[in-house]
Structures are given as structure tokens and as C-alpha cells.
XYZ file of C-alpha atoms in Angstrom:
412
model
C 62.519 201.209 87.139
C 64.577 199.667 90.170
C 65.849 195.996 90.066
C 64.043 195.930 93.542
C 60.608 197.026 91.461
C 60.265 194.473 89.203
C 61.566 191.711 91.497
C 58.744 192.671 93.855
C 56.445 192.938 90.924
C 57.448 189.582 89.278
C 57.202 187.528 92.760
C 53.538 189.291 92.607
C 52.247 188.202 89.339
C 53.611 184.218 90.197
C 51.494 184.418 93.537
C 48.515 184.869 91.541
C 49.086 181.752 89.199
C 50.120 179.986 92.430
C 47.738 180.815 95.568
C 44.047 181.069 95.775
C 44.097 182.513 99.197
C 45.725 186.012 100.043
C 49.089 185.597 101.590
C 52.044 187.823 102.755
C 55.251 187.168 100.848
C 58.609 188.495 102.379
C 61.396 190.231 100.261
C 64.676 191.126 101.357
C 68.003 191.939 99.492
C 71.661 192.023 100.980
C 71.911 194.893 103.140
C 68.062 196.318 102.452
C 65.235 196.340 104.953
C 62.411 193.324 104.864
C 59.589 194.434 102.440
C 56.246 192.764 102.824
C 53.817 192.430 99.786
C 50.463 190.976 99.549
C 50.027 188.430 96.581
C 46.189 189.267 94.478
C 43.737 185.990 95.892
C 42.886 184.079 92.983
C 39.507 181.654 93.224
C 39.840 178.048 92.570
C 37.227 176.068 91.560
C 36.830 173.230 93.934
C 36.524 169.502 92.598
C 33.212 168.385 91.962
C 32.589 165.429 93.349
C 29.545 162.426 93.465
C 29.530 159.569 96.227
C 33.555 160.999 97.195
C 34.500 160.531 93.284
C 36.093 163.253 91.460
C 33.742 163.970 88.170
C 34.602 167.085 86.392
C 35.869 164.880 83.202
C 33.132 162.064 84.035
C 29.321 161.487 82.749
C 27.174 160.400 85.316
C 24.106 158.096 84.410
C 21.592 157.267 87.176
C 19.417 154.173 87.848
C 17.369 151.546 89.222
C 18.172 148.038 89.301
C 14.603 146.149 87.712
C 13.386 143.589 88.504
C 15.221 139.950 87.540
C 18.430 141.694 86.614
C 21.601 141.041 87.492
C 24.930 143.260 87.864
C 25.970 141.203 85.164
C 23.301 142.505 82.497
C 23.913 146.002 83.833
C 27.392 146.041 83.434
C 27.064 144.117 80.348
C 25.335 146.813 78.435
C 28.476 148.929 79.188
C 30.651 146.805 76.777
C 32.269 145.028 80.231
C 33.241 141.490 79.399
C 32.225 138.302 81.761
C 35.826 137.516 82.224
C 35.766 141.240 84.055
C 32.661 140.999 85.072
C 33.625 137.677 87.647
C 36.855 139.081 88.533
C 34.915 141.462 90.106
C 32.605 139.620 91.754
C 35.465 137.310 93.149
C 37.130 140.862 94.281
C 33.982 141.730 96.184
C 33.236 138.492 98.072
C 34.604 139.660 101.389
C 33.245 143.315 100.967
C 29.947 141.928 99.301
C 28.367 139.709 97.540
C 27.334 141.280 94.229
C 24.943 138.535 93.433
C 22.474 139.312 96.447
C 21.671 143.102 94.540
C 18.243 144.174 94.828
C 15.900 145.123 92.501
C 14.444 148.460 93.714
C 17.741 149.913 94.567
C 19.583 152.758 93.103
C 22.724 152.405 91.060
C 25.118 154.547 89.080
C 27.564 154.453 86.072
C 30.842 156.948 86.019
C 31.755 157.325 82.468
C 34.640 158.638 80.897
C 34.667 161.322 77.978
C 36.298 159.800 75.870
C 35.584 159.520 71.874
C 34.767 155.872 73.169
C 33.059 156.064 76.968
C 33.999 153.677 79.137
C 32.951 152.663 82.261
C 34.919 154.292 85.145
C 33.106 153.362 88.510
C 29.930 151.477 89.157
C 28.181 152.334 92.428
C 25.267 150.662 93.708
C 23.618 151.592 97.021
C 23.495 148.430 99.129
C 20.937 150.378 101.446
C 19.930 153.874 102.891
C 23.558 154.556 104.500
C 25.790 151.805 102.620
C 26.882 151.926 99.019
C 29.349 149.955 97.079
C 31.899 151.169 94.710
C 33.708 149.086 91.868
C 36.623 150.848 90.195
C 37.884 149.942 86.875
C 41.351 150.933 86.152
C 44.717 148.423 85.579
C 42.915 146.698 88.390
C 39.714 146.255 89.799
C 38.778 147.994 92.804
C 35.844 147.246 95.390
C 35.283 149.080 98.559
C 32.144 149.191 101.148
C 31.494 152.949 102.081
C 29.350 154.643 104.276
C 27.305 157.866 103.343
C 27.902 160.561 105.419
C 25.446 160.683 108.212
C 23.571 164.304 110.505
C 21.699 164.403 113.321
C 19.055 166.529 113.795
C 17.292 167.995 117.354
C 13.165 167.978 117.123
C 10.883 168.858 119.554
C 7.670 167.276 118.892
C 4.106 168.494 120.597
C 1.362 166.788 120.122
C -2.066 165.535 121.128
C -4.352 162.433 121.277
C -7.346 162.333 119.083
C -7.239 158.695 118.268
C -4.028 157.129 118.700
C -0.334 157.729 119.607
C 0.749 156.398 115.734
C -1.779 158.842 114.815
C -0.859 161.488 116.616
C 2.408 161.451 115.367
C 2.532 160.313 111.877
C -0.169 163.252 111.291
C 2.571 165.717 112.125
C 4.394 164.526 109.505
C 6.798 162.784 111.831
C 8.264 159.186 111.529
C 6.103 156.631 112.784
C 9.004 155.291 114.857
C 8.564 158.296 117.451
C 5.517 156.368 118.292
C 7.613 153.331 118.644
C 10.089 154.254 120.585
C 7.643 156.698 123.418
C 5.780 153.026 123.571
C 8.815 151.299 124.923
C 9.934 153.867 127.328
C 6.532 154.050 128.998
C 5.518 150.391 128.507
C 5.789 150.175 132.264
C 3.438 153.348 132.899
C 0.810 153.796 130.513
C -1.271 151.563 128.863
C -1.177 152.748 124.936
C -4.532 150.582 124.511
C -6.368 152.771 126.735
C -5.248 156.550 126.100
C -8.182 159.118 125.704
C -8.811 162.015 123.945
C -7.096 165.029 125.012
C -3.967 163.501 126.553
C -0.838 165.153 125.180
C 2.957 164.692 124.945
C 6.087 166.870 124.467
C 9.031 165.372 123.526
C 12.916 166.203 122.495
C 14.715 163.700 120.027
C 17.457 163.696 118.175
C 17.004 161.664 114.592
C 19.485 160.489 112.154
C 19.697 162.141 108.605
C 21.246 160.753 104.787
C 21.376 163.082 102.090
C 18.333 164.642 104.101
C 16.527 161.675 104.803
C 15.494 160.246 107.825
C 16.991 156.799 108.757
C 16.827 156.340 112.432
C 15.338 157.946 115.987
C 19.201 158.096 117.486
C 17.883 159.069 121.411
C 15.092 160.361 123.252
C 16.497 163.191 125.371
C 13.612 163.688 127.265
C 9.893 163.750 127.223
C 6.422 164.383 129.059
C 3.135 162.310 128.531
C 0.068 163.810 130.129
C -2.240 160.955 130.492
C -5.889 161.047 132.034
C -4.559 164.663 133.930
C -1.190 163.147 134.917
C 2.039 164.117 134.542
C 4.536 161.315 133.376
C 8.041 162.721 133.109
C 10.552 160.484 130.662
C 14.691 162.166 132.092
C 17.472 160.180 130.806
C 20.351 159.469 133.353
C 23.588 157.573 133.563
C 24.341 155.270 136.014
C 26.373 152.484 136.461
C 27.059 152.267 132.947
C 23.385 152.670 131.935
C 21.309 154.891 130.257
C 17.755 154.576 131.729
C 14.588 156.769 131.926
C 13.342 158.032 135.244
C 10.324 160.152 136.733
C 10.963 163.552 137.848
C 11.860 162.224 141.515
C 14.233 159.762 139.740
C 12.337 156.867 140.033
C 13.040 154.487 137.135
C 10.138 153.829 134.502
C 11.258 150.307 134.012
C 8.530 147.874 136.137
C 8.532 144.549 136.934
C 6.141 144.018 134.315
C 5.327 145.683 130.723
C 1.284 147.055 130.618
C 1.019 144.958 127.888
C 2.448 141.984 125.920
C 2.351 143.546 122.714
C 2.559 146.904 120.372
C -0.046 148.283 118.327
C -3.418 146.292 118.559
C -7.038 146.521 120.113
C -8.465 145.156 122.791
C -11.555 143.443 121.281
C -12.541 141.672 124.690
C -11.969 142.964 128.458
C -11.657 140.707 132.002
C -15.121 139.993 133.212
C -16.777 137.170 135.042
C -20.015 136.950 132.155
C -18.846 137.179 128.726
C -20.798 135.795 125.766
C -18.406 133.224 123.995
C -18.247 133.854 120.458
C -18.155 130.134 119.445
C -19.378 127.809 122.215
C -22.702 130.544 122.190
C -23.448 130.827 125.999
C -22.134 133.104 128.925
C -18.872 132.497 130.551
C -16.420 134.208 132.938
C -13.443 135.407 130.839
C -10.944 135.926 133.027
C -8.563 137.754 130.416
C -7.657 140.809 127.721
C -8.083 139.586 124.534
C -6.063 141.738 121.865
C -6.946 141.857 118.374
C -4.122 141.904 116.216
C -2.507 140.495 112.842
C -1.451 136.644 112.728
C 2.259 136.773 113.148
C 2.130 139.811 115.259
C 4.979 138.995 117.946
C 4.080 137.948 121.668
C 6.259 139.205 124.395
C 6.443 138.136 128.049
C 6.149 140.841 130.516
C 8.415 140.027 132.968
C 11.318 137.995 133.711
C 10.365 134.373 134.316
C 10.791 130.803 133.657
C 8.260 129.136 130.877
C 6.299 126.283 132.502
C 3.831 125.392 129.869
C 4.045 124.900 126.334
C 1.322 123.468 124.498
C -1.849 122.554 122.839
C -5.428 122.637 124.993
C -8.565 122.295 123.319
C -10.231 125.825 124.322
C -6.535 128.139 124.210
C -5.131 126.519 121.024
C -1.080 127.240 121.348
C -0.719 128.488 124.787
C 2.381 129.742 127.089
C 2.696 130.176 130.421
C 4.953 132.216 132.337
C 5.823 131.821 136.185
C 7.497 135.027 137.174
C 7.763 134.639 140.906
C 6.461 133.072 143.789
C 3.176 135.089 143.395
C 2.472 136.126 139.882
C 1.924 133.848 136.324
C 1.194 134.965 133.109
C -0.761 132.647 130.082
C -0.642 133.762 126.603
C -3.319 131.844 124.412
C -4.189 131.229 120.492
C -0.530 131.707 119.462
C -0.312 130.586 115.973
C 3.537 129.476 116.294
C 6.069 129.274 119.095
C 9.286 131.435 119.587
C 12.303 130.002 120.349
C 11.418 128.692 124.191
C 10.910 125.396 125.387
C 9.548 124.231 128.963
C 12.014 125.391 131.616
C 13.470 128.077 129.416
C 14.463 131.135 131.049
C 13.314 134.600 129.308
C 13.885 138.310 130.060
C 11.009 140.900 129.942
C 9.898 141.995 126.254
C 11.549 138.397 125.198
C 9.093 137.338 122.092
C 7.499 133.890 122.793
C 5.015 133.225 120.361
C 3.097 135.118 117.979
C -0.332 135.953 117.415
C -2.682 133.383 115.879
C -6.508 132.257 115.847
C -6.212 128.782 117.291
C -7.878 127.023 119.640
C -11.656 127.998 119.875
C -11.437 131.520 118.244
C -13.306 133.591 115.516
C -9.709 135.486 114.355
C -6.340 136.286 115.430
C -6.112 137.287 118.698
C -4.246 136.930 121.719
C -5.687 135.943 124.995
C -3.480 136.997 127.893
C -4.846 136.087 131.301
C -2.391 137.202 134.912
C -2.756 134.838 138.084
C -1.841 136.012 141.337
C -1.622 133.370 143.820
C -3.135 131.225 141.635
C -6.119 133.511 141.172
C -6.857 135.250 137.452
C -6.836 138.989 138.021
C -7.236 141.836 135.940
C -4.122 142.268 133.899
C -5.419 146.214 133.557
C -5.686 146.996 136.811
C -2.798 145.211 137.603
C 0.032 147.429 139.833
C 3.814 146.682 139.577
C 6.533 148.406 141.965
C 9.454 150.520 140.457
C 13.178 149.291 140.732
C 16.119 150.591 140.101
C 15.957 154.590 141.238
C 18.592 156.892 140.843
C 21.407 156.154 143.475
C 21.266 158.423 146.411
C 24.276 159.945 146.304
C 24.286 160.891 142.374
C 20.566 162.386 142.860
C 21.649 166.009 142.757
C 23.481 165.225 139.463
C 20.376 163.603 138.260
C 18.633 166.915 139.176
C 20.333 169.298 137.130
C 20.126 166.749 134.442
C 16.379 166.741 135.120
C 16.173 170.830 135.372
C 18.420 171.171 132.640
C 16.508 169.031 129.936
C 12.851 170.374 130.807
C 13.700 173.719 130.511
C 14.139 172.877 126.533
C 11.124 170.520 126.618
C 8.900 173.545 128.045
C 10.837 176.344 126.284
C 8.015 178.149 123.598
């Protein structure tokens, strides 16, 4: 056999103790030609790995932290000393503080295989995304880490037998699809008052951890048939803002919200002969009352400055709200205050109190009463103008935006 034979056979058999993907080494003596040969691929096993730790020589033990425990009679069980056990938690103090651990959460113990285990790592999951991971080595280690996060598209179809948070959470969707469909078409439709039939499409795109759902990332578009009516929901750019428009580009965002809070009844409409509950005669009440939890928040509808905080006999803790020259808003049985004071400024959706029973009342309830000109009106029927449309001269971006999006919103 050649010296050039077993050279090139050699060089072969070290490429398959040294590669695990197929490569091309070149061979060329003094005065001979370049010959190529191809090395046999060899498979690797990849490191396994838990929570970025490498654990092919490590046990793993899983658990929960119960209740009244500390990480110091977790980590004491594992033969860690309190000498160790404080050194760590002065290590951690600007990552975390190890004393605020919850019972509840999940935890973990990386053990070595040794004739005498010892603990490794200790990882406890601060929350659905966070986690926190203590080394033990010739020093202790303590880092903050993030799990790594997806996001997923949905398209969600649906219709209204009952409620929105019905709707949805019976598709086995997260409740906070509901939410977030409220607050885009607070300005538009009023959730108290949907009816059967009415339907809604919708694109989102939804945060993911180890497969479960954390967050509703961004609407990308969506359509709300309500009472017959079309109520397109297109997301567009402009001036540094994202913001939800109609299908002309008209913005969704009012002067005032349909209502001052999320998720209630309306136990008691605007009329001018209403049988009080408690005083036991007939009385105009010139209001909505919503029925809702004590400590449900309050939020004002509209920019404004407060110009009444206070007690009366009949409204119990009462705000009210003048938003312009022509319209005021009065929110009644709060059972506490939020942070506002008389002459306080506060932005639309801004929480000023929160639902109570005081005042003359048979249960928690809100009372919120619109004066125009001085006059109560019908916070229902109530109309508010748009602002904010899409600039003129970026509508035809706004339209392929627009054309773009519904085409996957209507796609079958």
C-alpha cells in the first residue's frame, strides 16, 4: 500500500473522532496534485440542558415552596449551612430579595452525583417569565433570568349569547381578549347593552412561556358587528402613535368613554319616575346606576378638572367632573376616593373612586349621572365627536394598512 494511502486513510479515521458534521479535508504532497476526501459524519449528542444549566451529570428534584417556609428550611434540608445560607441572601439583595419567596411557586434543586449529593444550583421561579438562579461553587452565584418568551398569531370568531367575557372565555380563550376589545371600543359600543347575535372577528398576537399564555401582546385588527353595524378596529402609526381607527380612518378614541367602568350591570336606567328603593316613593332618577363589586374601580370619562369631592346625604361619596364649558359628570356611592382632590386635573379612564354602597343605597353600586348645560341627560344616549383622524396626507398608507389587515381578518 502507498505512503499516500494510508496518509489519506489515517487523516480519515481522526475526522471521525474529531467532526460531527461531514467536511472536505484537502491533501497534497510535494509535487502531487490536491486530493479531496470526505471525513465519515459522526453524531454528537447535544448537552442536555434545564432552565440554560448543563445536567447530564446532575439530578434534578422539583418543587413547590409550602406554605410558611422559607429558602432557608429548603435549602437547609440539603445539608447547606446558615453561614451559606446568608451569604447568599446578602449576594442576592440587588438581584432579589430571597426573603419575599412565595409560597405557591415552583422551585428546583440541581444535584450532583456524587457518592455524597450536593447541592449544585437552586432555582426558584420568581413568576411566570422570571426565575432566579443561585450557584454554589468556590463562590456563590446569583443571577435574575428571563425564560424564553413566543408569540403566537390567533384569529378569534365569535358570537354574543350573553356576554363579551362569555363569549370569549367559552372558546377557550383568555379572558383578557375581552379586556382588551373593551378598551379599544370603549368609545363606540356600550358592552352593557350588546344583544344576542352580535359578533366579532378579531386577529391578536399573544405571548407564550414554556407554552403558556402570559400576555395579549397587540390587537392587529378587529371587527365588532353590533345591533347590524359594522365597527372596524385598523391599527395605524402616526406621529409616534399607535391608535385604532374606523375603516375611513376615523379614530375610535371619543371625547368620552360609554361608560365609567368594566364588567358590571346596569341595575337602574335614566328616567324621570323611578321607585326609590329606600326612601319608598317615586322619583325622577336622572342617572345609570351600575351594579358592581365594592372596590370595583371608578374611572372618569373624559378629560376634566374635579370640582366636587364629598359627602351628601342622598349620594354618599360623590365626584364630580367638569369636562368643558358644556358637559359635567357626577359619580355617586363611592366607597373610597382615588388619589384626586378638588381642582385636580385627570385624563380620561383616570380611576377616581371606587365602587361602594354609601349614601342612601341597598348595595354597591355606582350612580353616574351627565349634565349638559347644567341639565342631567341620558348618559346612554349620550353622542361624543371623533378626534384625531388619520392625517390627510398619510391616508393612502393607512389604506393599504387597512386592505392589507382585513384581508386576514376575513380570510376562511
Amino acid at each position: 500500500m502507498s505512503k499516500l494511502k494510508i496518509t489519506l486513510l489515517l487523516l480519515s479515521a481522526v475526522s471521525l473522532f474529531s467532526c460531527n458534521t461531514t467536511t472536505t479535508t484537502e491533501v497534497a504532497q510535494e509535487g502531487q496534485d490536491t486530493i479531496q476526501v470526505d471525513s465519515i459524519p459522526v453524531e454528537i449528542k447535544p448537552k442536555e440542558l434545564f432552565m440554560g444549566i448543563d445536567v447530564e451529570n446532575l439530578d434534578v428534584e422539583h418543587g413547590v415552596i409550602p406554605n410558611g417556609k422559607t429558602l432557608s428550611d429548603i435549602l437547609s434540608a440539603y445539608n447547606v449551612n446558615g453561614a451559606t445560607i446568608h451569604q447568599l441572601a446578602e449576594c442576592s439583595k440587588s438581584t432579589f430579595d430571597v426573603r419575599k419567596i412565595r409560597s405557591g411557586n415552583n422551585y428546583h434543586i440541581l444535584l450532583t452525583r456524587d457518592s455524597l449529593p450536593t447541592l449544585a444550583h437552586f432555582i426558584y421561579e420568581i413568576n411566570q417569565t422570571e426565575y432566579l438562579t443561585c450557584s454554589f461553587a468556590d463562590s456563590i452565584c446569583v443571577k435574575k433570568e428571563q425564560k424564553e418568551l413566543t408569540r403566537v398569531k390567533r384569529k378569534v370568531s365569535g358570537e354574543i349569547e350573553s356576554s363579551l367575557w362569555n363569549s370569549v372565555v367559552a372558546q377557550n380563550v383568555p379572558f383578557e381578549l375581552a379586556l382588551e376589545l373593551s378598551n379599544i371600543y370603549a368609545w363606540n359600543i356600550d358592552f352593557f347593552s350588546l344583544q344576542k347575535g352580535d359578533k366579532y372577528d378579531v386577529v391578536y398576537t399573544e405571548v407564550r412561556c414554556d407554552s403558556n399564555f402570559v400576555r395579549i401582546d397587540s390587537i392587529e385588527c378587529a371587527i365588532f358587528n353590533h345591533c347590524g353595524t359594522d365597527f372596524h378596529a385598523i391599527p395605524f402609526t402616526q406621529n409616534g402613535r399607535r391608535d385604532f381607527f374606523d375603516y375611513e380612518g376615523k379614530s375610535l378614541r371619543k371625547a368620552f368613554l360609554k361608560a365609567p367602568l368594566s364588567y358590571s350591570r346596569i341595575s337602574s336606567h335614566f328616567t324621570h319616575k323611578r321607585f326609590h328603593p329606600v326612601l319608598k316613593y317615586y322619583r325622577p332618577h336622572h342617572g345609570v346606576d351600575y351594579a358592581a363589586p365594592t372596590g370595583t374601580p371608578v374611572h372618569t370619562i373624559g378629560d376634566g378638572k374635579v370640582i366636587f369631592k364629598g359627602y351628601t346625604k342622598g349620594g354618599g361619596h360623590t365626584v364630580k367632573i367638569q369636562h368643558n364649558s358644556t358637559y359635567t359628570t357626577c359619580y355617586m356611592h363611592l366607597s373610597k376616593y382615588g388619589k384626586i382632590s378638588v381642582g385636580s386635573i385627570v385624563k380620561q379612564g383616570e380611576v377616581i373612586g371606587y365602587v361602594g354602597s354609601t349614601g342612601l343605597s341597598t348595595g354597591p353600586h355606582l350612580d353616574f349621572r351627565v349634565y349638559q348645560n347644567g341639565s342631567p341627560i341620558n348618559p346612554l344616549k349620550m353622542k361624543s365627536p371623533p378626534v384625531e383622524p388619520v392625517n390627510p396626507e398619510l391616508i393612502d398608507s393607512f389604506n393599504c394598512v387597512r386592505d392589507s389587515v382585513l384581508k386576514i381578518l376575513t380570510r376562511r
